[in-house]
Coordinates of C-alpha atoms in Angstrom, one line a residue:
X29 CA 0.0 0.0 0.0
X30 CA 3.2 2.2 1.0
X31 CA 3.8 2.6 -2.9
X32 CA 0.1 3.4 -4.4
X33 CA -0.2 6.3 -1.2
X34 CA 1.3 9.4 -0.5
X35 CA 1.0 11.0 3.1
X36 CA 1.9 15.1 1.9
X37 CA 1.4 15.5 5.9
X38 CA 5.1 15.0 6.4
X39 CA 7.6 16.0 5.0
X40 CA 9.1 19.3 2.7
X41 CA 5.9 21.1 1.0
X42 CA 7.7 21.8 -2.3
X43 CA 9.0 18.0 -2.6
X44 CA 6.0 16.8 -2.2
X45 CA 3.9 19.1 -4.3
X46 CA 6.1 18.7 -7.2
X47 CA 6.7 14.8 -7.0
X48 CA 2.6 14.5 -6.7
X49 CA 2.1 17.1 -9.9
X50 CA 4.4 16.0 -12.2
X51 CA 3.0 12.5 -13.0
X52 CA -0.4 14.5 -13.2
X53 CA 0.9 17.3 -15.3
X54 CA 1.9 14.8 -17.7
X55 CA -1.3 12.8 -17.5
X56 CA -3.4 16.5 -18.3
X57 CA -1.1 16.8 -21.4
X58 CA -1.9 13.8 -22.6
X59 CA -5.3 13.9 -21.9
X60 CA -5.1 17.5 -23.3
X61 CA -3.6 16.0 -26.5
X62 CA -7.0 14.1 -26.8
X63 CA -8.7 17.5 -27.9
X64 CA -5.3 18.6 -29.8
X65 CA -5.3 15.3 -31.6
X66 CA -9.2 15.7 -32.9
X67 CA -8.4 18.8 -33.7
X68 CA -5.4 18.8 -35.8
X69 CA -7.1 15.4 -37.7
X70 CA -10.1 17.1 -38.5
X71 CA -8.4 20.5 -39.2
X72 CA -6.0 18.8 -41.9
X73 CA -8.2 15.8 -43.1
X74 CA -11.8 17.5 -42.8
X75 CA -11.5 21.1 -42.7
X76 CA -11.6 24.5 -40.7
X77 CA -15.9 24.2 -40.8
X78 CA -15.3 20.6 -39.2
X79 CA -13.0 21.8 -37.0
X80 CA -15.6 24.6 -36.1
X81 CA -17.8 22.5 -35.4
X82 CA -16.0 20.9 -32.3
X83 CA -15.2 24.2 -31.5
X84 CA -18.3 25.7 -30.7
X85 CA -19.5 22.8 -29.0
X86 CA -16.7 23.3 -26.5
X87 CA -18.0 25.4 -23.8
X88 CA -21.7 23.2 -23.9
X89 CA -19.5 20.0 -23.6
X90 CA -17.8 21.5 -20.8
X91 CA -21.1 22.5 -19.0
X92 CA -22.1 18.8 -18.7
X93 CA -18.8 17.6 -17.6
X94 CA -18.7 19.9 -15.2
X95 CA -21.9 19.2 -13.2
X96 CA -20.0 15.4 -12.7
X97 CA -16.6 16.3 -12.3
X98 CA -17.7 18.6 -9.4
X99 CA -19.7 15.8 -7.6
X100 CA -16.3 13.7 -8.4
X101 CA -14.2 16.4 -6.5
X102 CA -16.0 17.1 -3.9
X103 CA -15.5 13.1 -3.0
X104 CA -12.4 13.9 -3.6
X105 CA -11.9 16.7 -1.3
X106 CA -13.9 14.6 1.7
X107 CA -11.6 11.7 1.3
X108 CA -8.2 13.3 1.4
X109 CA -8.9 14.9 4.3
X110 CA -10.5 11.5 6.0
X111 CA -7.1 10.1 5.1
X112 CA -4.9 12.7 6.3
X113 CA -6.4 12.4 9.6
X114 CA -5.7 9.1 9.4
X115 CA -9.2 7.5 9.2
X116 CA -8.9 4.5 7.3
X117 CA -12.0 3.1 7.6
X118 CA -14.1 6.3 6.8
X119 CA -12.0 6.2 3.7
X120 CA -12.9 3.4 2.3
X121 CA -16.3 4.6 2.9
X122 CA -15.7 7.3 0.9
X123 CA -14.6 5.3 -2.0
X124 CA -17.9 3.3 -1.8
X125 CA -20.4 6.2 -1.5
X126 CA -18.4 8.3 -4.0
X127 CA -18.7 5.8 -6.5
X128 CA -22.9 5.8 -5.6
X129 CA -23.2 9.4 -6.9
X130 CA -20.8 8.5 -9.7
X131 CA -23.2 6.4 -11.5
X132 CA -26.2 8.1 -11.0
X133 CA -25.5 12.1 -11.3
X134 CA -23.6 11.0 -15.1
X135 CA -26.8 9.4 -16.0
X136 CA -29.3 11.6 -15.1
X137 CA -27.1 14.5 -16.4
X138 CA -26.3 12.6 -20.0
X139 CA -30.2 12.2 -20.4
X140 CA -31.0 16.7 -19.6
X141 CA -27.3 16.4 -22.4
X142 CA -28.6 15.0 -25.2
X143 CA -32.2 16.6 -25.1
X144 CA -31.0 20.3 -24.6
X145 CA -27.8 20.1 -26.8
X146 CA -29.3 21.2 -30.1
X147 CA -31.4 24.1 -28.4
X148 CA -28.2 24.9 -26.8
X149 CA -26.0 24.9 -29.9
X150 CA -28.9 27.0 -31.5
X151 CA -28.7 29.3 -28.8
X152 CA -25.3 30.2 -29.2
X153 CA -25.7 31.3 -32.8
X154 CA -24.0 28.0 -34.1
X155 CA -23.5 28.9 -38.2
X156 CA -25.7 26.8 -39.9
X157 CA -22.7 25.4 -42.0
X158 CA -20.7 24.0 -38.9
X159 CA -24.5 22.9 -36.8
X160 CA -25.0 19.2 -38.4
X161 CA -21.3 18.1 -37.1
X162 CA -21.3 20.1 -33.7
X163 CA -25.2 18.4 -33.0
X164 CA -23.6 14.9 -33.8
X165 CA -20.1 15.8 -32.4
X166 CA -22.5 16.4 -29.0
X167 CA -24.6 13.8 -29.3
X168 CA -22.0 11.0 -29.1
X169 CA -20.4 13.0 -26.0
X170 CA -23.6 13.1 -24.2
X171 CA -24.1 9.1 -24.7
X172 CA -21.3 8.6 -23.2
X173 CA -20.9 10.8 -20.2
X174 CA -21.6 8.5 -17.6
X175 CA -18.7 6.0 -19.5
X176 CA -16.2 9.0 -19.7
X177 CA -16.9 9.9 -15.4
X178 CA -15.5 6.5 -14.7
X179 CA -11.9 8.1 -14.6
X180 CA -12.9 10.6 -13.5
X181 CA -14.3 9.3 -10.4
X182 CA -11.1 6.4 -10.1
X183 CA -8.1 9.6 -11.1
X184 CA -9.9 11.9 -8.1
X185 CA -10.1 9.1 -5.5
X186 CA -6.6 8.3 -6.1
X187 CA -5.2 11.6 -5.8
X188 CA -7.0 12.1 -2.8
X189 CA -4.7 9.6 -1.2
X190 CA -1.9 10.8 -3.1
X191 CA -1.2 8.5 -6.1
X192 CA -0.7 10.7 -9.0
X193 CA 0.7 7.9 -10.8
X194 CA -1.4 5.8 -11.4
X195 CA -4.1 7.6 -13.4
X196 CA -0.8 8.7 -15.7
X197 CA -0.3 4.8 -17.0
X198 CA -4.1 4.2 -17.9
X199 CA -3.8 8.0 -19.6
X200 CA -1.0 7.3 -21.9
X201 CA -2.7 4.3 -22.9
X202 CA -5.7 6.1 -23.6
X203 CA -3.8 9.0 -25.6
X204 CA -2.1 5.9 -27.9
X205 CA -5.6 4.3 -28.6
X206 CA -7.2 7.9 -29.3
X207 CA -4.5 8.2 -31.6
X208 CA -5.1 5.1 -33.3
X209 CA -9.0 5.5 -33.3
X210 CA -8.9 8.8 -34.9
X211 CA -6.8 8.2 -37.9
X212 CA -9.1 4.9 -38.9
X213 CA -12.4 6.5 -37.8
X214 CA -11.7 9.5 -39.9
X215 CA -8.9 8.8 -42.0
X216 CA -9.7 5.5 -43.6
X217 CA -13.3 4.9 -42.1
X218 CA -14.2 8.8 -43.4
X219 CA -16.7 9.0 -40.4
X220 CA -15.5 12.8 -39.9
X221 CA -16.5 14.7 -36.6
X222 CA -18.7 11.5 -35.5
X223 CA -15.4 9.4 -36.0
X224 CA -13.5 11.9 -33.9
X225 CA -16.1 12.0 -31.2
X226 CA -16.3 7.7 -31.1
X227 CA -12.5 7.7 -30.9
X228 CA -13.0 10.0 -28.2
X229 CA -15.3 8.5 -26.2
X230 CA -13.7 4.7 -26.5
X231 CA -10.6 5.6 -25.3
X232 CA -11.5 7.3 -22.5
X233 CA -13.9 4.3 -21.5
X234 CA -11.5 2.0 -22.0
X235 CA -8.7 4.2 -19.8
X236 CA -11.6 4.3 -17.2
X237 CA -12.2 0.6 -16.5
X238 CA -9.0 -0.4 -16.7
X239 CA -7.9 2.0 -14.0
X240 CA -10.7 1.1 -11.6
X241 CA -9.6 -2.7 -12.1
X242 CA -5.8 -1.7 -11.8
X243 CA -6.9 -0.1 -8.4
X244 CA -9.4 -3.0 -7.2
X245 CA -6.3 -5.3 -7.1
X246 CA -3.3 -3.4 -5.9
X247 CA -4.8 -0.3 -3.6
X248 CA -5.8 -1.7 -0.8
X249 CA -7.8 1.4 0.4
X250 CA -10.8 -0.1 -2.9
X251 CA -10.8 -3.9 -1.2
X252 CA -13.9 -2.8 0.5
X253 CA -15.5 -5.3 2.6
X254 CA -19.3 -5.5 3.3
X255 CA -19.9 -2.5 5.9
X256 CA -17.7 -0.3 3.5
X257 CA -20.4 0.0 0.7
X258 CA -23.2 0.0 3.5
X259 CA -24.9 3.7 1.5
X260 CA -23.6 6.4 4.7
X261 CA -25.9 9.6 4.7
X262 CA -22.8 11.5 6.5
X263 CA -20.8 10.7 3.5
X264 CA -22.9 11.2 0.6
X265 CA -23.9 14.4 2.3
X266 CA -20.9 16.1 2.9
X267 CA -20.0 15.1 -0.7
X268 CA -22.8 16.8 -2.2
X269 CA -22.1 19.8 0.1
X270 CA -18.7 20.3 -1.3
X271 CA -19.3 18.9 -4.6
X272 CA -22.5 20.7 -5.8
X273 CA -20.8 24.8 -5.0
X274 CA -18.0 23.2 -7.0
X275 CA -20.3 21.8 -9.9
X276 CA -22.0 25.4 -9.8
X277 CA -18.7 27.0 -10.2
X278 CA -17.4 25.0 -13.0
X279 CA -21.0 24.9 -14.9
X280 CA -20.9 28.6 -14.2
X281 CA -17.9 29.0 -15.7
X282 CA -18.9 26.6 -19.3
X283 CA -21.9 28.7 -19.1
X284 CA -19.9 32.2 -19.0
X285 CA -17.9 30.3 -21.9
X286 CA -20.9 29.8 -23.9
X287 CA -21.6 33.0 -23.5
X288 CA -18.2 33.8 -25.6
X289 CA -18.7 32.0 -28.2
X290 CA -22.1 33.2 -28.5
X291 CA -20.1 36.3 -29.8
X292 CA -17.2 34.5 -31.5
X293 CA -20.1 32.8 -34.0
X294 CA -21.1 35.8 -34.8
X295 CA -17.8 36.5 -36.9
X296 CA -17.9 33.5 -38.7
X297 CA -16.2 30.3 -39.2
X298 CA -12.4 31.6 -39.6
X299 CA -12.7 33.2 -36.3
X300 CA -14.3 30.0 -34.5
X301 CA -11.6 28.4 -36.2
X302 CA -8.7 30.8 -34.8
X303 CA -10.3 30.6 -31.1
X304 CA -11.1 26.7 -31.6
X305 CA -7.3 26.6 -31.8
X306 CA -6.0 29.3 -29.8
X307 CA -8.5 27.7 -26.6
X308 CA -6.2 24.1 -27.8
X309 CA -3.3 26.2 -27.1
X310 CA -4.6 27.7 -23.8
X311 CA -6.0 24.5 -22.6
X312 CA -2.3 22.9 -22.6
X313 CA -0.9 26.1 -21.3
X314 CA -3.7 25.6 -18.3
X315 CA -2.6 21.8 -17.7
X316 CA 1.1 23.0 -15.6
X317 CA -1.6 25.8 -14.0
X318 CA -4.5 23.3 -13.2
X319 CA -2.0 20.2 -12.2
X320 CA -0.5 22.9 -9.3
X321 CA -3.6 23.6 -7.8
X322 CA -4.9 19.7 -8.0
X323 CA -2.1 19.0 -6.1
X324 CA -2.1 21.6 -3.9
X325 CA -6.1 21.0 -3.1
X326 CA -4.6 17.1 -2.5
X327 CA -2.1 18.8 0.1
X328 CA -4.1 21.1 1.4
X329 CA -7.1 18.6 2.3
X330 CA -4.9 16.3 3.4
X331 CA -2.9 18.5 6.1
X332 CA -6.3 20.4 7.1
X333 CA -7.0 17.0 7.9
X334 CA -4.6 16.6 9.9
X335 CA -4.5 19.7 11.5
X336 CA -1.8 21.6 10.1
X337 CA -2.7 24.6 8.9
X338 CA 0.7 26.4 9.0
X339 CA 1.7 23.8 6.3
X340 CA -1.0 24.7 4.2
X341 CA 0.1 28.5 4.6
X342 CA 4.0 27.4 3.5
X343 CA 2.5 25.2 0.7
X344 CA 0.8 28.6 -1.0
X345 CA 3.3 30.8 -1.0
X346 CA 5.7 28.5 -1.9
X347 CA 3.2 27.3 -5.2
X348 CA 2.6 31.1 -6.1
X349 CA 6.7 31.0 -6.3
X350 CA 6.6 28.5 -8.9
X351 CA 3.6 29.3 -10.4
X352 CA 5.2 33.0 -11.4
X353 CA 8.5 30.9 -12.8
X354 CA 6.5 28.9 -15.2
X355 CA 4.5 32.0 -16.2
X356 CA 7.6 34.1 -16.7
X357 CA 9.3 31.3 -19.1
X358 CA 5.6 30.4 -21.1
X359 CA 4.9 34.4 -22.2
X360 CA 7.5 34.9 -24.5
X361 CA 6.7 31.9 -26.2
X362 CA 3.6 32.9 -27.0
X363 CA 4.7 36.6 -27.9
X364 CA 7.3 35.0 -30.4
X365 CA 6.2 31.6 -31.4
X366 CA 2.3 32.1 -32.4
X367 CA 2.5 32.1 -35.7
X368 CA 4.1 28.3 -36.2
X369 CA 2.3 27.4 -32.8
X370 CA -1.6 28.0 -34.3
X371 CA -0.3 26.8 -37.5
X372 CA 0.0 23.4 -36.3
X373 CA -4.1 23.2 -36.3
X374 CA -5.1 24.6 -39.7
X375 CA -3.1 25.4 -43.3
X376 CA -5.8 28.4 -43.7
X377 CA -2.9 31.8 -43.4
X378 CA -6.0 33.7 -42.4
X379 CA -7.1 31.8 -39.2
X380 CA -2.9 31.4 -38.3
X381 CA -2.6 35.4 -38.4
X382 CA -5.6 35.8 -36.3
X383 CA -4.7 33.2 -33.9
X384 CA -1.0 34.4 -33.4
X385 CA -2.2 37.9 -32.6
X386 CA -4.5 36.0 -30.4
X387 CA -2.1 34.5 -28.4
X388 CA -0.3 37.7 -27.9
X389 CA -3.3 39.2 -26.5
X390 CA -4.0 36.1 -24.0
X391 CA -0.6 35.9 -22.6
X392 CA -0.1 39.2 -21.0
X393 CA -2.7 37.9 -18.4
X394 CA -1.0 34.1 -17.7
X395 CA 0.3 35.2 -14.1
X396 CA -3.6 36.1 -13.7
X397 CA -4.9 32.7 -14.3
X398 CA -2.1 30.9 -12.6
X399 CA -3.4 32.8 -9.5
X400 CA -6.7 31.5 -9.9
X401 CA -5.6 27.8 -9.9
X402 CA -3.5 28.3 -6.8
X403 CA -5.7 30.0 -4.7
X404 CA -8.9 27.4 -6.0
X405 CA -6.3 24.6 -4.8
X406 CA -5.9 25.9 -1.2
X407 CA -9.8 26.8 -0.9
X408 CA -11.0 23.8 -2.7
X409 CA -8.7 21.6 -0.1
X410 CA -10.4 22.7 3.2
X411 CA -13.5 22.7 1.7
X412 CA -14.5 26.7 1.3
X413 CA -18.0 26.1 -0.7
X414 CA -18.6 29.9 -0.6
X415 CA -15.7 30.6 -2.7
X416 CA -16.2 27.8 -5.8
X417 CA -19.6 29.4 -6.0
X418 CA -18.2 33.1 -5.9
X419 CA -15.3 32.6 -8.3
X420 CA -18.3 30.8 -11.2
X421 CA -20.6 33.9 -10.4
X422 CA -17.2 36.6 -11.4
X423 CA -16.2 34.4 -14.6
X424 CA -19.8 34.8 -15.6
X425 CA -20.4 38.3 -15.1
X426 CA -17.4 38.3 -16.9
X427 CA -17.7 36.9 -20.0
X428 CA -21.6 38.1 -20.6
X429 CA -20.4 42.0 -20.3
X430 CA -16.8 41.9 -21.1
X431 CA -16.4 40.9 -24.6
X432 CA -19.6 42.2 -25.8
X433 CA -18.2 45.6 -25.0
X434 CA -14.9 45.0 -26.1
X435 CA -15.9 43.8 -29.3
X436 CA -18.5 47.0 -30.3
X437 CA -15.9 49.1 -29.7
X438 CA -14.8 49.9 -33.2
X439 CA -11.3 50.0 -33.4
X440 CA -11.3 47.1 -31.2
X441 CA -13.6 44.9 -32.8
X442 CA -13.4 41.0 -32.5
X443 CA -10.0 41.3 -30.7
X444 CA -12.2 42.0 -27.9
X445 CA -12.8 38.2 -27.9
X446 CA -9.1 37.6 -26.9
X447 CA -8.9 41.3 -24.6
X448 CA -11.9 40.0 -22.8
X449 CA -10.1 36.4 -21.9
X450 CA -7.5 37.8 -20.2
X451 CA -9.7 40.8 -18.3
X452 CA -11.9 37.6 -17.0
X453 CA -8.4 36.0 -15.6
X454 CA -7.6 39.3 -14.1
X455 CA -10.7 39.7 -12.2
X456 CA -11.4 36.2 -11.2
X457 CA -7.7 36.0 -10.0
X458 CA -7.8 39.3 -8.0
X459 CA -11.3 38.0 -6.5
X460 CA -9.7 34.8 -5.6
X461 CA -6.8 36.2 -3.7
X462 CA -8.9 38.8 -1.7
X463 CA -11.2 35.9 -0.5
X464 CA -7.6 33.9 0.3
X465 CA -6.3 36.4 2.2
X466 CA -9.7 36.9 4.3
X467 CA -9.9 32.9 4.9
X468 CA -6.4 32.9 6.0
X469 CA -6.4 35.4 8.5
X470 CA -10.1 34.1 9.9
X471 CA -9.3 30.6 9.8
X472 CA -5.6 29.5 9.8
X473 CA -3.6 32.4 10.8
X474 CA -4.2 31.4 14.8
X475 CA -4.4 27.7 14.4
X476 CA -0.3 27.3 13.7
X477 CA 1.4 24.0 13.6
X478 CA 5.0 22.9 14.1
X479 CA 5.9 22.4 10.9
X480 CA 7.9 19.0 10.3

């Protein structure tokens, strides 16, 4: 059991945050590279409308996802901090009930998916030329949402006792089949954005399973015996009351999303096509972000677990220190390098000029969003409800005022798409902090620990 745990109670914060990341950093790449690999296929091989057509459906897929992959951390959250109390059994209790509102929420959720995709997509101004693909690319997700959430339930249980690992292996795999999937799906078996979608979907299944039955037989923590799957109100409760703020912040974010390319479809397919690509760009560039704060929210929950909340203080500040070294060597990257960077999407020049300015634009505001995903690691950990739901309200208010006065502005015009990415990251991050700075000195500054 020693190798498949981690205890991040012990031991030097930046060690421990680093060692725990890494594998997962690498695991969000390639799990990243799933979307970068569908759209690069059907850029080449299909075209920039096919390509639009995943694009838009982007922020509704996201929306869905996010409603189960909230329930899914909030599990998380509860059993990393059972664990680092050292609870044993309530863990395994976790990993039972967890796993209860695993298979139902997905379900249900896939059902409300596939009836109020199309009205969605029709919502958002979807170009009529790009809607047939993006309602079938959508489709296919939704049937399989429930299939896709078995990672995502094993990968957060996992982490929660530390093993960042492990969901790396069944990733990889995954990536390689993806890989494989796409170019006969689309490539030989000419099945387009419905072959990119299948592809998709299998391999994530597939990566799923395999994990859960990699863990039944060498974690000891998922041998559950009869009383550990026993249904625990307690458990399922406090689950829900963690999970659902966090659901309502990530849905509220995929809904300020929609809102954006609400206005993006209204300039057409070449610039869906240029943000289709630039948000590929930015979604790798968030994985180093979003892998800090995961394990940070691991390390926090487990040391407010166990008590030690000047830990959790140390573990910040010194993740805001690395989070400003990654952001200081990405930027000029992206000032130099967008050109060749977006062009590895599309051939069109027009949609690799506009995404290359693009990514000029976005940059300037990286150390904003690194912020968020540090801070959203530390609150998430302890369990700060108030604050997932906060941080979804700002993104929204965001996105549906932001870029729809950016982009009226004349000599402005749909650059404001990009300018309005980055002003979101600056107010959500600045929100983020404030509330950080108020929970710390209310809750942890006077509760010190020894640290080890």
């Amino acid at each position: 059991m020693a190798k498949q745990v981690t205890d991040m109670t012990q031991g030097n914060p930046v060690s421990l945050i680093i060692k725990f990341a890494i594998p997962m950093m690498i695991g969000n790449i390639f799990q990243q590279f799933y979307n970068i690999v569908d759209s690069i296929i059907v850029g080449k091989l299909v075209g920039t409308e096919a390509l639009a057509a995943i694009g838009v459906t982007g922020s509704v897929t996201f929306l869905f996802f996010a409603l189960c992959n909230g329930i899914g951390s909030g599990g998380g959250i509860i059993t990393s901090q059972f664990f680092g109390s050292g609870d044993d059994r309530q863990v395994k209790k976790c990993i039972a009930n967890v796993a209860y509102i695993m298979v139902i929420f997905p379900i249900a959720v896939g059902i409300i998916a596939y009836i109020f995709s199309e009205p969605l997509l029709r919502f958002l101004d979807t170009p009529p030329e790009v809607m047939k693909d993006a309602v079938t690319y959508m489709h296919v997700m939704c049937v399989g949402l429930a299939f896709v959430s078995i990672y995502n339930y094993v990968a957060s249980m996992l982490r929660a006792l530390g093993d960042s690992r492990t969901p790396l292996y069944f990733l990889v795999f995954s990536c390689i089949l993806n890989t494989g999937l796409d170019f006969v799906f689309v490539y030989f078996c000419k099945w387009g954005v419905f072959g990119a979608a299948i592809a998709t979907l299998i391999s994530q299944f597939v990566s799923g399973v395999v994990c859960l039955l990699y863990a039944f037989k060498f974690n000891s923590y998922f041998k559950l015996k009869k009383d550990d799957l026993r249904p625990n109100g307690g458990i399922i409760w406090n689950a829900v009351k963690i999970g659902v703020p966090l659901s309502l912040q990530f849905s509220l974010i995929a809904i300020s999303c929609m809102a954006l390319q609400r206005v993006v479809n209204h300039f057409g397919p070449v610039a869906i096509a240029a943000f289709t690509a630039t948000s590929r760009i930015e979604q790798v560039i968030h994985q180093p972000y979003q892998t800090l704060g995961t394990a940070l929210s691991t390390y926090t929950g487990q040391n407010f677990g166990a008590k030690k909340y000047e830990r959790i203080r140390l573990g910040y500040r010194k993740s805001m220190i690395m989070m400003a070294i990654f952001t200081a060597a990405m930027v000029p990257v992206m000032q130099i390098f967008g050109k060749p960077i977006t062009s590895i999407f599309v051939d069109d020049p027009a949609v690799i000029d506009m995404g290359a300015v693009a990514l000029r634009i976005t940059s300037i505001f990286y150390v904003f969003l690194g912020v968020i995903y540090v801070v959203r690691g530390v609150l998430n950990g302890v369990g700060d409800a108030f604050f997932a739901l906060l941080n979804g309200i700002i993104e929204v208010i965001g996105r549906l005022v932001v870029p729809i006065a950016l982009t009226m502005v004349a000599f402005i015009g749909l650059w404001g798409i990009w300018w309005s990415v980055g002003i979101v990251w600056f107010l959500s991050g600045f929100t983020a902090w404030l509330r950080y700075v108020w929970y710390n000195k209310k809750h942890l500054t006077e509760k010190k620990v020894q640290i080890d």
